[in-house]
Short mmCIF file of C-alpha atoms (C1' of nucleotides) in Angstrom, two decimals:
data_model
loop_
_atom_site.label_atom_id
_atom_site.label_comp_id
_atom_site.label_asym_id
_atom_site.label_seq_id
_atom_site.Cartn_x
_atom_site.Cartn_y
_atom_site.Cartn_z
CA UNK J 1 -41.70 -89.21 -37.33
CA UNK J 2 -41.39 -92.69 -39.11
CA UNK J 3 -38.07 -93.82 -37.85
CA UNK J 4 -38.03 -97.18 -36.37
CA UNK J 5 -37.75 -97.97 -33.09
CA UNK J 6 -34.85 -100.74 -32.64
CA UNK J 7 -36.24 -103.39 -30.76
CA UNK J 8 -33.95 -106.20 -28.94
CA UNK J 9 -37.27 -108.51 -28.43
CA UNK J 10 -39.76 -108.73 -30.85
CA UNK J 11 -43.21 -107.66 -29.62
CA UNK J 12 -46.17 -110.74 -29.45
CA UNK J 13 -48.80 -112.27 -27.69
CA UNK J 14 -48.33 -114.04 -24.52
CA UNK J 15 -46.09 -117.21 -25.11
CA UNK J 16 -46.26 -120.53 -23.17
CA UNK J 17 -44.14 -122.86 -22.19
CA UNK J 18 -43.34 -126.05 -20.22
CA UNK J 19 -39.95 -126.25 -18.22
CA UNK J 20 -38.76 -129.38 -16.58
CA UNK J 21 -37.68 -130.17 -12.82
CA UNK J 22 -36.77 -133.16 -11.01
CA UNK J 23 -38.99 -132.80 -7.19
CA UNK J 24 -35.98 -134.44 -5.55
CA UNK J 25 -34.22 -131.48 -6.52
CA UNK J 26 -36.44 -128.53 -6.76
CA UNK J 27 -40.68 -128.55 -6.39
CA UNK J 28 -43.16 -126.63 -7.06
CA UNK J 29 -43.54 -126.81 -3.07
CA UNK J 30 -40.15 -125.08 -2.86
CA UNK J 31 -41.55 -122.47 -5.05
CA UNK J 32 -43.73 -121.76 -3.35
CA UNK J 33 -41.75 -121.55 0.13
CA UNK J 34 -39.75 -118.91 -1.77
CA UNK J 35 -40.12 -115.31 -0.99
CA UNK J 36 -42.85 -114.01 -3.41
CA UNK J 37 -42.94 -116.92 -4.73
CA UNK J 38 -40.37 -115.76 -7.23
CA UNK J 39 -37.14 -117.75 -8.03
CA UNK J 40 -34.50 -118.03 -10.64
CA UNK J 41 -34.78 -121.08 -13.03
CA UNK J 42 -30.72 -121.78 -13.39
CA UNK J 43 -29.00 -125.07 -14.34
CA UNK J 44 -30.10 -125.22 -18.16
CA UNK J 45 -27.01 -126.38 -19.99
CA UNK J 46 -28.42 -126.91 -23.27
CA UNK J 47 -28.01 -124.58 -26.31
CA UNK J 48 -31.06 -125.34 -27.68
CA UNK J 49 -32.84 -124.47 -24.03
CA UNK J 50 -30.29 -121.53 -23.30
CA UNK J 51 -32.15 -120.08 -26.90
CA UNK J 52 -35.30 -120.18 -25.54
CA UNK J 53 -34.77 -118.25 -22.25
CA UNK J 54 -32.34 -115.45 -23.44
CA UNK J 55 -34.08 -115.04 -26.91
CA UNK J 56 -37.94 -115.58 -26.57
CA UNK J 57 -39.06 -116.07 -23.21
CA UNK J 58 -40.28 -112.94 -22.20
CA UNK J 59 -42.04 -111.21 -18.85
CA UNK J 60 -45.72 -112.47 -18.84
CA UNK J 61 -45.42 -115.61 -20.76
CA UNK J 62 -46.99 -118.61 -18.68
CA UNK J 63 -44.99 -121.59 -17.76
CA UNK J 64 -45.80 -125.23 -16.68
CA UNK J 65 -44.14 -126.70 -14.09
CA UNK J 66 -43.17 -130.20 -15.20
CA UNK J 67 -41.76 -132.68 -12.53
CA UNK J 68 -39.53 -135.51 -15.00
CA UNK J 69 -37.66 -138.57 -13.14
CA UNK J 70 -40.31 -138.80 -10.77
CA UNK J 71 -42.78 -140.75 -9.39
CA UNK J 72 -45.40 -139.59 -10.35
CA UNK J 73 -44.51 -137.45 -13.53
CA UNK J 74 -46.55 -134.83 -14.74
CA UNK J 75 -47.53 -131.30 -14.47
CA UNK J 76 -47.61 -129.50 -10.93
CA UNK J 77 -48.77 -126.11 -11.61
CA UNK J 78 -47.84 -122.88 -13.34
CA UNK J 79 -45.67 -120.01 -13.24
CA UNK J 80 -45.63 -116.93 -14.84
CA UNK J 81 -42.29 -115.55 -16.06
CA UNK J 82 -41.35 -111.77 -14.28
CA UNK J 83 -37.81 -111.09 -15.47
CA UNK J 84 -36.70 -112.16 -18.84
CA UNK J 85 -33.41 -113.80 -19.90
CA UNK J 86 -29.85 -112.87 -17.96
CA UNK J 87 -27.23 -114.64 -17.21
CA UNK J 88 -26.82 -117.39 -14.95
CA UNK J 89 -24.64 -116.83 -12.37
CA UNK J 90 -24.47 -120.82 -11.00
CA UNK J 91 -22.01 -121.25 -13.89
CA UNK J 92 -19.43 -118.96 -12.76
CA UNK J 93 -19.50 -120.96 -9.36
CA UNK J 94 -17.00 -123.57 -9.03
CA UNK J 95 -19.31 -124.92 -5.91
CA UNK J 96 -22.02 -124.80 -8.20
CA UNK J 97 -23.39 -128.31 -9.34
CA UNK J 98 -24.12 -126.24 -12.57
CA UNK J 99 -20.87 -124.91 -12.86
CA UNK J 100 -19.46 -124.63 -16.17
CA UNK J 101 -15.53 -123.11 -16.03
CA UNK J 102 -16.06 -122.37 -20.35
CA UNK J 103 -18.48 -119.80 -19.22
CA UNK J 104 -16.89 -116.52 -19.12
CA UNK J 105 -18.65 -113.48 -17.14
CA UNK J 106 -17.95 -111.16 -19.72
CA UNK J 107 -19.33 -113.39 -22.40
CA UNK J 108 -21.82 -115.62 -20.23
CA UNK J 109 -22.76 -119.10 -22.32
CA UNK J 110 -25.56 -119.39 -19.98
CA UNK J 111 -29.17 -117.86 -19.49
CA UNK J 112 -31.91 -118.16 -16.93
CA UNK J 113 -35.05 -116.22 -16.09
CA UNK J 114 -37.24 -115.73 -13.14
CA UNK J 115 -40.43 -117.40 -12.45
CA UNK J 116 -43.33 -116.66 -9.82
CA UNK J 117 -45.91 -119.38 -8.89
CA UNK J 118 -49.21 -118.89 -10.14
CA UNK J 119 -50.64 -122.07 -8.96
CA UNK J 120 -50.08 -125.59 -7.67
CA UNK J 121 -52.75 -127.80 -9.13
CA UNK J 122 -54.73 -129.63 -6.73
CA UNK J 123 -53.75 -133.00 -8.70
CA UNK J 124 -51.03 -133.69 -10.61
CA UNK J 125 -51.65 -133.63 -14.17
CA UNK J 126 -49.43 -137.26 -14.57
CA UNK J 127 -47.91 -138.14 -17.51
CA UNK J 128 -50.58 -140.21 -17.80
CA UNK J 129 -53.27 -138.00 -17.92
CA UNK J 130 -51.57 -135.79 -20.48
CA UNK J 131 -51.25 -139.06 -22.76
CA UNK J 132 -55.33 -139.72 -22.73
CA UNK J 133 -56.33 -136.56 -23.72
CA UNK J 134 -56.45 -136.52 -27.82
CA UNK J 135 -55.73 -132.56 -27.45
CA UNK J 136 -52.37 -133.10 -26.47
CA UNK J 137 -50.73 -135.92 -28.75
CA UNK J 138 -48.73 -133.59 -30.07
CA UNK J 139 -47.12 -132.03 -26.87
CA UNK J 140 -43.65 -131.93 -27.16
CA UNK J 141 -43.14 -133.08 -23.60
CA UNK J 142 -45.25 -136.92 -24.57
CA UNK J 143 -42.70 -136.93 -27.76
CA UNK J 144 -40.05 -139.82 -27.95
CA UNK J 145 -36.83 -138.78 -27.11
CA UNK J 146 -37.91 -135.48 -26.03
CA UNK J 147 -35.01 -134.57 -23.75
CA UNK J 148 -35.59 -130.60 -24.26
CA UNK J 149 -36.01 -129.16 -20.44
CA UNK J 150 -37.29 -125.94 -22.06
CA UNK J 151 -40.12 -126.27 -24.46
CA UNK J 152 -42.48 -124.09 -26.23
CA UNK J 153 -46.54 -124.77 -25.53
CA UNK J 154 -49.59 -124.12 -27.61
CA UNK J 155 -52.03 -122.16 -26.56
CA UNK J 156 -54.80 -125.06 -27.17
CA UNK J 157 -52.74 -127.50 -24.63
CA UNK J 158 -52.19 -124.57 -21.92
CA UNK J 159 -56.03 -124.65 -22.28
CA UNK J 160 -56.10 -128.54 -22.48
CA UNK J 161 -54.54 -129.03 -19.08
CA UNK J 162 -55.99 -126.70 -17.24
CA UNK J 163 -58.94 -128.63 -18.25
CA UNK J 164 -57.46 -131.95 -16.96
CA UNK J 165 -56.25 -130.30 -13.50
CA UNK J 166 -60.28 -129.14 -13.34
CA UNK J 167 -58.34 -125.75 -12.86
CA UNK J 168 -59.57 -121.92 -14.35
CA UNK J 169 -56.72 -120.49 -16.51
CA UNK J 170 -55.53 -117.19 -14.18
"C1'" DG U 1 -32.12 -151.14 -13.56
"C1'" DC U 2 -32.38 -150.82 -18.42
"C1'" DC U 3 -31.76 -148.56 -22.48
"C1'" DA U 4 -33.09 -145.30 -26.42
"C1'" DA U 5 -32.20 -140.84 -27.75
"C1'" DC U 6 -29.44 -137.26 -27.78
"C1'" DG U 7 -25.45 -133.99 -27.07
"C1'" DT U 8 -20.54 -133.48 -26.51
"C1'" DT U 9 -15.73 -134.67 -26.97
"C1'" DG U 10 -11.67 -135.80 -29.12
"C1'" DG U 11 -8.81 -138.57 -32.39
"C1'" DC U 12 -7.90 -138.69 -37.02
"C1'" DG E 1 -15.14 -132.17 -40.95
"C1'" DC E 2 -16.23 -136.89 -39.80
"C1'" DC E 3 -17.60 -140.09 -36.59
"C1'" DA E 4 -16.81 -143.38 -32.70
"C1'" DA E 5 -16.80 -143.24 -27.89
"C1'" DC E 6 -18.65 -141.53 -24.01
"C1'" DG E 7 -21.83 -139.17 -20.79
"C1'" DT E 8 -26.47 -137.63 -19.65
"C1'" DT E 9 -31.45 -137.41 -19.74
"C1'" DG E 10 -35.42 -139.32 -18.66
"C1'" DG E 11 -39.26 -142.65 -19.73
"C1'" DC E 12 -40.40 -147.30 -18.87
#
DNA sequence: GCCAACGTTGGC
DNA sequence: GCCAACGTTGGC
Protein backbone atom coordinates (compact mmCIF):
# COMPACT_ATOMS: atom_id res chain seq x y z
CA UNK A 1 0.00 0.00 0.00
CA UNK A 2 1.46 3.51 -0.96
CA UNK A 3 -0.56 5.73 1.26
CA UNK A 4 1.40 8.07 3.31
CA UNK A 5 1.94 7.89 6.65
CA UNK A 6 1.09 11.48 8.31
CA UNK A 7 3.89 12.40 10.26
CA UNK A 8 3.71 15.31 13.07
CA UNK A 9 7.79 15.40 13.18
CA UNK A 10 9.72 15.03 10.31
CA UNK A 11 12.14 12.07 10.43
CA UNK A 12 16.29 13.07 10.45
CA UNK A 13 19.50 12.49 11.77
CA UNK A 14 20.41 13.25 15.24
CA UNK A 15 20.22 17.13 15.82
CA UNK A 16 22.38 19.20 18.25
CA UNK A 17 21.99 21.87 20.14
CA UNK A 18 23.27 24.31 22.81
CA UNK A 19 20.78 25.58 25.58
CA UNK A 20 21.67 28.25 28.02
CA UNK A 21 21.59 28.35 32.01
CA UNK A 22 22.66 30.72 34.51
CA UNK A 23 24.71 28.21 37.54
CA UNK A 24 23.28 30.57 40.15
CA UNK A 25 20.10 29.32 39.10
CA UNK A 26 20.30 25.87 37.76
CA UNK A 27 23.88 23.67 37.08
CA UNK A 28 24.82 21.05 35.48
CA UNK A 29 25.66 19.85 39.22
CA UNK A 30 21.92 20.07 39.92
CA UNK A 31 21.43 17.87 37.00
CA UNK A 32 23.03 15.72 37.96
CA UNK A 33 21.64 15.53 41.71
CA UNK A 34 18.34 14.92 39.89
CA UNK A 35 16.76 11.57 39.87
CA UNK A 36 18.07 9.84 36.65
CA UNK A 37 19.60 12.56 35.93
CA UNK A 38 16.55 13.62 33.95
CA UNK A 39 14.87 17.09 34.35
CA UNK A 40 12.56 19.40 32.57
CA UNK A 41 14.20 22.44 30.81
CA UNK A 42 11.17 25.13 31.59
CA UNK A 43 11.43 28.96 31.73
CA UNK A 44 12.03 29.63 27.85
CA UNK A 45 9.90 32.67 27.08
CA UNK A 46 11.01 33.34 23.72
CA UNK A 47 9.08 32.52 20.49
CA UNK A 48 11.88 32.02 18.58
CA UNK A 49 13.27 29.36 21.45
CA UNK A 50 9.63 28.03 22.22
CA UNK A 51 10.01 26.95 18.07
CA UNK A 52 12.82 25.06 18.61
CA UNK A 53 11.68 22.80 21.51
CA UNK A 54 8.01 22.07 20.44
CA UNK A 55 8.86 21.88 16.63
CA UNK A 56 12.40 20.29 16.12
CA UNK A 57 13.95 19.16 19.13
CA UNK A 58 13.36 15.70 19.20
CA UNK A 59 14.24 12.43 21.64
CA UNK A 60 17.99 11.63 20.99
CA UNK A 61 19.25 14.90 19.82
CA UNK A 62 22.41 15.96 21.99
CA UNK A 63 22.47 19.13 23.91
CA UNK A 64 25.25 21.38 25.42
CA UNK A 65 24.94 22.66 28.57
CA UNK A 66 25.92 26.32 28.41
CA UNK A 67 26.39 28.28 31.76
CA UNK A 68 25.82 32.42 30.49
CA UNK A 69 26.13 35.31 33.29
CA UNK A 70 28.71 33.49 34.94
CA UNK A 71 31.97 33.44 36.01
CA UNK A 72 33.42 31.47 34.25
CA UNK A 73 31.18 31.09 31.03
CA UNK A 74 31.31 28.29 28.89
CA UNK A 75 30.23 24.83 28.24
CA UNK A 76 29.68 22.30 31.26
CA UNK A 77 28.73 19.14 29.69
CA UNK A 78 26.00 17.47 27.66
CA UNK A 79 22.65 16.18 27.74
CA UNK A 80 20.77 14.16 25.65
CA UNK A 81 17.11 15.05 25.05
CA UNK A 82 14.45 11.91 26.26
CA UNK A 83 11.01 13.47 25.86
CA UNK A 84 10.32 15.88 23.13
CA UNK A 85 8.37 19.16 23.24
CA UNK A 86 5.10 19.62 25.77
CA UNK A 87 3.97 22.16 27.47
CA UNK A 88 5.36 23.95 30.23
CA UNK A 89 3.52 23.84 33.11
CA UNK A 90 5.70 26.78 35.21
CA UNK A 91 3.58 29.20 33.14
CA UNK A 92 0.31 28.29 34.41
CA UNK A 93 1.82 28.90 38.01
CA UNK A 94 1.20 32.18 39.43
CA UNK A 95 4.19 31.23 42.09
CA UNK A 96 6.13 30.44 39.22
CA UNK A 97 9.07 32.95 38.46
CA UNK A 98 8.20 31.84 34.82
CA UNK A 99 4.75 32.46 35.09
CA UNK A 100 3.07 33.89 32.23
CA UNK A 101 -1.01 34.57 33.04
CA UNK A 102 -1.43 34.96 28.66
CA UNK A 103 -0.71 31.32 28.66
CA UNK A 104 -3.80 29.40 28.52
CA UNK A 105 -3.79 25.47 29.40
CA UNK A 106 -5.90 24.68 26.69
CA UNK A 107 -3.82 26.58 24.22
CA UNK A 108 -0.31 26.54 26.10
CA UNK A 109 2.15 29.51 24.54
CA UNK A 110 4.88 27.67 26.13
CA UNK A 111 7.10 24.48 25.42
CA UNK A 112 9.81 22.61 27.24
CA UNK A 113 11.45 19.22 26.91
CA UNK A 114 13.31 16.87 29.10
CA UNK A 115 16.95 16.44 29.29
CA UNK A 116 19.24 13.63 30.93
CA UNK A 117 22.97 14.29 31.71
CA UNK A 118 25.31 12.61 29.61
CA UNK A 119 28.36 14.14 30.99
CA UNK A 120 29.95 16.93 33.01
CA UNK A 121 33.22 17.82 31.39
CA UNK A 122 36.12 17.63 33.54
CA UNK A 123 36.93 21.45 32.53
CA UNK A 124 34.85 23.92 31.51
CA UNK A 125 34.95 24.60 27.97
CA UNK A 126 35.05 28.78 28.81
CA UNK A 127 33.95 31.11 26.55
CA UNK A 128 37.27 31.56 26.01
CA UNK A 129 38.28 28.44 24.82
CA UNK A 130 35.40 28.23 22.39
CA UNK A 131 36.68 31.71 20.92
CA UNK A 132 40.43 30.21 20.07
CA UNK A 133 39.44 27.42 18.29
CA UNK A 134 39.09 28.52 14.35
CA UNK A 135 36.36 25.53 14.13
CA UNK A 136 33.96 27.37 15.98
CA UNK A 137 33.90 31.15 14.75
CA UNK A 138 30.83 30.62 13.54
CA UNK A 139 28.97 29.22 16.69
CA UNK A 140 26.01 30.97 17.24
CA UNK A 141 26.58 31.12 20.97
CA UNK A 142 30.33 33.48 20.25
CA UNK A 143 27.88 35.69 17.84
CA UNK A 144 27.24 39.43 18.85
CA UNK A 145 24.08 39.94 20.24
CA UNK A 146 23.29 36.40 20.39
CA UNK A 147 20.62 36.44 23.09
CA UNK A 148 18.88 33.06 21.72
CA UNK A 149 18.85 30.57 24.98
CA UNK A 150 17.99 27.77 22.51
CA UNK A 151 20.27 27.32 19.61
CA UNK A 152 20.85 24.88 16.94
CA UNK A 153 24.67 23.20 16.74
CA UNK A 154 26.64 21.76 13.89
CA UNK A 155 27.71 18.63 13.92
CA UNK A 156 31.53 19.79 13.21
CA UNK A 157 31.42 22.08 16.59
CA UNK A 158 29.64 19.17 18.75
CA UNK A 159 32.84 17.43 17.49
CA UNK A 160 35.00 20.63 18.01
CA UNK A 161 34.33 20.81 21.72
CA UNK A 162 34.46 17.66 22.68
CA UNK A 163 37.86 18.06 21.35
CA UNK A 164 38.58 21.13 23.57
CA UNK A 165 37.04 19.38 26.85
CA UNK A 166 39.77 16.38 25.80
CA UNK A 167 36.35 14.43 26.09
CA UNK A 168 35.12 11.13 23.65
CA UNK A 169 31.75 12.02 22.02
CA UNK A 170 29.21 9.23 23.90
C1' DG B 1 28.33 48.46 36.62
C1' DC B 2 27.87 49.48 31.87
C1' DC B 3 25.69 49.12 27.73
C1' DA B 4 24.61 46.94 23.05
C1' DA B 5 21.28 44.12 21.15
C1' DC B 6 17.04 42.59 21.13
C1' DG B 7 12.00 41.70 22.16
C1' DT B 8 7.71 43.58 23.80
C1' DT B 9 4.31 47.08 24.77
C1' DG B 10 1.32 50.66 23.92
C1' DG B 11 0.11 55.29 22.03
C1' DC B 12 -1.07 57.19 17.87
C1' DG C 1 0.98 49.39 11.14
C1' DC C 2 4.58 52.37 12.85
C1' DC C 3 7.80 53.36 16.17
C1' DA C 4 9.36 55.32 20.68
C1' DA C 5 9.78 53.82 25.24
C1' DC C 6 10.80 50.37 28.16
C1' DG C 7 12.49 45.92 29.99
C1' DT C 8 15.63 42.02 29.66
C1' DT C 9 19.63 39.37 28.31
C1' DG C 10 24.09 38.64 28.73
C1' DG C 11 28.99 39.76 27.40
C1' DC C 12 32.56 42.73 28.81
Amino acid sequence: MAAKKKATKKKSSRRYWLFKSEPNSYSIDDLAGERMQTTFWDGVRNYQARNFLRDDVAVGDRVFFYYSNSKPMGIAGTMEVVREGYPDHTAFDPDDHHYDPKSDPDEPTWFMVDVKLIQSFPALVTRGDLKSETALAKMMVLQRGSRLSIQPVTAAEWKAVHKLAGVKDL
